């Protein structure tokens, strides 16, 4: 029963944050500060994680395609795997682990110092003033970092496939342009936006409901990261299943 109540509260906070995003006055300065903070703590780790992700995908697929005599399709498989799956997941994992944890800790500290209750007493809506800017910042940061991670992952896969596995540069690029379509890029960006929304809402929810004391804030941060990771893979499964069922592949 408690778990069901928590799920309902998370959905309610997400809806409240969405409504507050279109309500005046909007905390634009807070949004810019949070966006810059999330990007500043996430972009370098995201790039560093994207390189081995792209390399592992390219090396594994390169080995498999060589075994079945389909080396010309290594580029398409590697790039599509990075753009559709690896980039949004890597981006959100980094944002949740770095930016989301910091957001949760900040709101949790405000909670145990009774600042949230003080804002409500003064007639200031904490969702509009604190939650909405942070959620939007996570969404925008996730979409932009998703593009950066996609480029870095593709370049890493290209380098390892061509240099390490002696692949053909022209075949790597040609197979991608032959099989990829614009919707593959769109679904990666949509995933990143949804994942960023989930990460922002979960971080804010756990921060606003942190237990008293420093230990309560630490527990809230740990819970926000773990819950975000679990929801991330579940939502990714649902979106990927719907996309593959509704959008036919190029040439299918």
Short mmCIF file of C-alpha atoms in Angstrom, two decimals:
data_model
loop_
_atom_site.label_atom_id
_atom_site.label_comp_id
_atom_site.label_asym_id
_atom_site.label_seq_id
_atom_site.Cartn_x
_atom_site.Cartn_y
_atom_site.Cartn_z
CA UNK A 1 0.00 0.00 0.00
CA UNK A 2 2.82 2.37 0.84
CA UNK A 3 4.53 1.63 -2.49
CA UNK A 4 1.31 2.34 -4.39
CA UNK A 5 0.92 5.62 -2.51
CA UNK A 6 4.49 6.61 -3.38
CA UNK A 7 3.92 5.83 -7.07
CA UNK A 8 0.79 7.98 -7.02
CA UNK A 9 2.66 10.81 -5.32
CA UNK A 10 5.41 10.67 -7.97
CA UNK A 11 2.84 10.87 -10.77
CA UNK A 12 1.10 13.75 -8.99
CA UNK A 13 4.39 15.63 -8.61
CA UNK A 14 5.15 15.08 -12.31
CA UNK A 15 1.74 16.48 -13.30
CA UNK A 16 2.10 19.42 -10.91
CA UNK A 17 5.56 20.20 -12.30
CA UNK A 18 4.20 20.05 -15.86
CA UNK A 19 1.37 22.45 -15.03
CA UNK A 20 3.69 24.76 -13.11
CA UNK A 21 5.97 24.99 -16.16
CA UNK A 22 3.26 26.98 -17.97
CA UNK A 23 2.25 29.13 -15.02
CA UNK A 24 3.48 32.63 -14.30
CA UNK A 25 5.75 33.84 -12.80
CA UNK A 26 8.25 31.29 -14.05
CA UNK A 27 11.63 30.99 -12.33
CA UNK A 28 13.73 31.50 -15.46
CA UNK A 29 16.90 32.38 -13.53
CA UNK A 30 16.58 29.21 -11.47
CA UNK A 31 16.13 27.20 -14.67
CA UNK A 32 19.30 28.60 -16.23
CA UNK A 33 21.32 28.02 -13.08
CA UNK A 34 20.12 24.44 -12.73
CA UNK A 35 20.63 23.72 -16.42
CA UNK A 36 24.20 24.99 -16.31
CA UNK A 37 24.87 23.01 -13.15
CA UNK A 38 23.49 19.73 -14.54
CA UNK A 39 25.41 20.12 -17.80
CA UNK A 40 28.64 21.14 -16.08
CA UNK A 41 28.71 18.05 -13.85
CA UNK A 42 27.49 15.63 -16.51
CA UNK A 43 29.06 16.33 -19.89
CA UNK A 44 32.59 15.10 -19.20
CA UNK A 45 31.51 11.85 -17.49
CA UNK A 46 28.98 11.28 -20.27
CA UNK A 47 31.68 11.59 -22.93
CA UNK A 48 34.07 9.34 -21.02
CA UNK A 49 31.38 6.68 -20.67
CA UNK A 50 30.25 7.03 -24.30
CA UNK A 51 33.68 6.12 -25.72
CA UNK A 52 33.91 2.61 -24.21
CA UNK A 53 30.19 2.05 -24.88
CA UNK A 54 30.66 2.78 -28.57
CA UNK A 55 33.87 0.77 -28.67
CA UNK A 56 32.36 -2.31 -27.02
CA UNK A 57 29.31 -2.22 -29.30
CA UNK A 58 31.48 -1.83 -32.42
CA UNK A 59 33.92 -4.56 -31.39
CA UNK A 60 31.19 -7.02 -30.45
CA UNK A 61 29.11 -6.42 -33.57
CA UNK A 62 32.22 -6.38 -35.73
CA UNK A 63 33.14 -9.84 -34.45
CA UNK A 64 29.64 -11.19 -34.99
CA UNK A 65 29.23 -9.77 -38.49
CA UNK A 66 32.66 -11.17 -39.46
CA UNK A 67 31.56 -14.63 -38.33
CA UNK A 68 28.45 -14.57 -40.51
CA UNK A 69 30.08 -12.78 -43.44
CA UNK A 70 28.15 -9.53 -43.08
CA UNK A 71 30.95 -7.09 -42.27
CA UNK A 72 29.43 -4.45 -44.51
CA UNK A 73 26.57 -4.00 -42.02
CA UNK A 74 28.79 -3.36 -38.99
CA UNK A 75 28.47 0.41 -39.31
CA UNK A 76 24.69 0.39 -39.49
CA UNK A 77 24.28 -1.96 -36.53
CA UNK A 78 26.82 -0.11 -34.39
CA UNK A 79 25.52 3.38 -35.08
CA UNK A 80 21.87 2.43 -34.66
CA UNK A 81 22.65 0.70 -31.35
CA UNK A 82 24.47 3.79 -30.10
CA UNK A 83 21.86 6.32 -31.29
CA UNK A 84 18.75 4.37 -30.26
CA UNK A 85 19.89 2.66 -27.08
CA UNK A 86 23.31 3.53 -25.67
CA UNK A 87 23.25 7.34 -25.96
CA UNK A 88 19.93 8.00 -24.14
CA UNK A 89 20.75 5.44 -21.45
CA UNK A 90 24.29 6.71 -20.84
CA UNK A 91 23.08 10.31 -20.76
CA UNK A 92 20.38 9.64 -18.19
CA UNK A 93 22.55 7.41 -16.02
CA UNK A 94 25.10 10.21 -15.75
CA UNK A 95 22.48 12.90 -15.18
CA UNK A 96 20.74 10.84 -12.49
CA UNK A 97 24.01 9.90 -10.81
CA UNK A 98 25.53 13.39 -10.86
CA UNK A 99 22.94 16.13 -11.39
CA UNK A 100 19.95 14.25 -9.98
CA UNK A 101 21.82 13.25 -6.83
CA UNK A 102 22.86 16.87 -6.24
CA UNK A 103 19.30 18.10 -6.82
CA UNK A 104 17.94 15.54 -4.37
CA UNK A 105 20.54 16.46 -1.76
CA UNK A 106 19.81 20.18 -2.11
CA UNK A 107 16.04 19.80 -1.80
CA UNK A 108 16.50 17.32 1.05
CA UNK A 109 18.65 19.84 2.91
CA UNK A 110 15.97 22.48 2.40
CA UNK A 111 13.38 20.02 3.66
CA UNK A 112 15.14 19.16 6.93
CA UNK A 113 15.77 22.88 7.56
CA UNK A 114 12.01 23.51 7.16
CA UNK A 115 12.61 25.86 4.22
CA UNK A 116 9.96 24.07 2.12
CA UNK A 117 7.33 24.53 4.83
CA UNK A 118 8.39 28.18 5.21
CA UNK A 119 7.86 28.75 1.49
CA UNK A 120 4.34 27.30 1.72
CA UNK A 121 3.58 29.55 4.72
CA UNK A 122 4.69 32.59 2.70
CA UNK A 123 2.43 31.58 -0.18
CA UNK A 124 5.24 30.42 -2.49
CA UNK A 125 4.57 27.18 -4.35
CA UNK A 126 7.67 24.95 -3.97
CA UNK A 127 6.72 22.98 -7.08
CA UNK A 128 6.62 26.09 -9.24
CA UNK A 129 9.64 27.72 -7.64
CA UNK A 130 11.95 24.72 -7.17
CA UNK A 131 10.69 21.56 -8.86
CA UNK A 132 9.59 22.77 -12.30
CA UNK A 133 12.89 24.56 -13.16
CA UNK A 134 14.92 21.52 -12.11
CA UNK A 135 12.80 19.08 -14.08
CA UNK A 136 12.97 21.23 -17.22
CA UNK A 137 16.72 21.65 -16.75
CA UNK A 138 17.14 17.85 -16.62
CA UNK A 139 15.04 17.43 -19.77
CA UNK A 140 16.93 20.03 -21.81
CA UNK A 141 20.30 18.83 -20.53
CA UNK A 142 19.43 15.21 -21.37
CA UNK A 143 18.42 16.07 -24.94
CA UNK A 144 21.55 18.12 -25.61
CA UNK A 145 23.91 15.64 -23.96
CA UNK A 146 22.22 12.82 -25.87
CA UNK A 147 23.39 14.43 -29.12
CA UNK A 148 26.92 14.84 -27.75
CA UNK A 149 27.05 11.26 -26.49
CA UNK A 150 25.73 9.97 -29.82
CA UNK A 151 28.50 11.73 -31.74
CA UNK A 152 31.23 10.59 -29.34
CA UNK A 153 29.90 7.01 -29.28
CA UNK A 154 29.72 6.81 -33.07
CA UNK A 155 33.23 8.20 -33.44
CA UNK A 156 34.54 5.77 -30.83
CA UNK A 157 32.88 2.85 -32.59
CA UNK A 158 34.22 4.00 -35.95
CA UNK A 159 37.76 4.28 -34.62
CA UNK A 160 37.82 0.86 -32.99
CA UNK A 161 36.12 -0.87 -35.91
CA UNK A 162 38.40 0.66 -38.54
CA UNK A 163 41.67 0.70 -36.60
CA UNK A 164 41.42 -2.31 -34.30
CA UNK A 165 39.39 -4.67 -36.48
CA UNK A 166 40.70 -3.45 -39.85
CA UNK A 167 37.23 -2.51 -41.03
CA UNK A 168 36.58 -0.52 -44.19
CA UNK A 169 35.81 3.17 -43.48
CA UNK A 170 33.61 3.55 -46.55
CA UNK A 171 31.56 0.46 -45.75
CA UNK A 172 31.08 1.57 -42.15
CA UNK A 173 29.52 4.87 -43.22
CA UNK A 174 27.69 3.58 -46.28
CA UNK A 175 25.83 0.86 -44.41
CA UNK A 176 24.61 3.38 -41.85
CA UNK A 177 23.20 5.74 -44.47
CA UNK A 178 21.61 2.81 -46.27
CA UNK A 179 19.69 1.43 -43.28
CA UNK A 180 19.21 4.37 -40.89
CA UNK A 181 16.27 6.74 -41.06
CA UNK A 182 15.36 10.04 -39.46
CA UNK A 183 12.99 8.40 -37.00
CA UNK A 184 15.98 6.59 -35.46
CA UNK A 185 17.41 9.94 -34.42
CA UNK A 186 14.04 11.19 -33.21
CA UNK A 187 13.40 8.19 -30.99
CA UNK A 188 16.80 8.70 -29.32
CA UNK A 189 15.98 12.35 -28.60
CA UNK A 190 12.48 11.47 -27.34
CA UNK A 191 13.92 8.81 -25.07
CA UNK A 192 16.43 11.30 -23.67
CA UNK A 193 13.65 13.84 -22.96
CA UNK A 194 11.46 11.27 -21.21
CA UNK A 195 14.38 9.86 -19.25
CA UNK A 196 15.41 13.37 -18.20
CA UNK A 197 11.86 14.06 -17.01
CA UNK A 198 11.85 10.84 -14.98
CA UNK A 199 15.26 11.57 -13.45
CA UNK A 200 14.25 15.13 -12.51
CA UNK A 201 10.90 14.16 -10.99
CA UNK A 202 12.33 11.26 -8.97
CA UNK A 203 15.20 13.39 -7.65
CA UNK A 204 12.83 16.19 -6.62
CA UNK A 205 10.32 13.79 -5.08
CA UNK A 206 12.88 12.01 -2.93
CA UNK A 207 14.43 15.33 -1.92
CA UNK A 208 11.10 16.83 -0.85
CA UNK A 209 10.27 13.69 1.13
CA UNK A 210 13.63 13.14 2.81
CA UNK A 211 13.58 11.96 6.40
CA UNK A 212 14.89 14.18 9.15
CA UNK A 213 18.62 14.50 9.67
CA UNK A 214 21.67 14.11 7.45
CA UNK A 215 21.13 10.34 7.28
CA UNK A 216 17.67 10.91 5.86
CA UNK A 217 19.09 13.11 3.10
CA UNK A 218 21.76 10.53 2.26
CA UNK A 219 19.18 7.75 2.11
CA UNK A 220 16.97 9.89 -0.13
CA UNK A 221 19.86 10.47 -2.56
CA UNK A 222 20.64 6.75 -2.74
CA UNK A 223 16.98 5.89 -3.27
CA UNK A 224 16.56 8.49 -6.01
CA UNK A 225 19.50 7.11 -8.00
CA UNK A 226 18.42 3.47 -7.64
CA UNK A 227 14.77 4.18 -8.47
CA UNK A 228 15.74 6.26 -11.49
CA UNK A 229 17.98 3.48 -12.81
CA UNK A 230 15.21 0.89 -12.45
CA UNK A 231 12.58 3.09 -14.10
CA UNK A 232 15.02 4.03 -16.84
CA UNK A 233 15.44 0.47 -18.08
CA UNK A 234 11.72 -0.29 -17.77
CA UNK A 235 10.69 2.83 -19.71
CA UNK A 236 13.39 2.13 -22.29
CA UNK A 237 11.97 -1.38 -22.81
CA UNK A 238 8.45 0.00 -23.32
CA UNK A 239 9.50 2.75 -25.75
CA UNK A 240 11.77 0.44 -27.74
CA UNK A 241 9.04 -2.18 -28.05
CA UNK A 242 6.50 0.38 -29.25
CA UNK A 243 8.96 1.94 -31.69
CA UNK A 244 9.97 -1.36 -33.27
CA UNK A 245 6.32 -2.38 -33.60
CA UNK A 246 4.97 0.92 -34.95
CA UNK A 247 7.86 2.21 -37.10
CA UNK A 248 8.97 -0.19 -39.85
CA UNK A 249 12.66 -0.44 -40.58
CA UNK A 250 14.09 1.12 -43.70
CA UNK A 251 13.55 -1.18 -46.63
CA UNK A 252 11.20 -3.46 -44.67
#
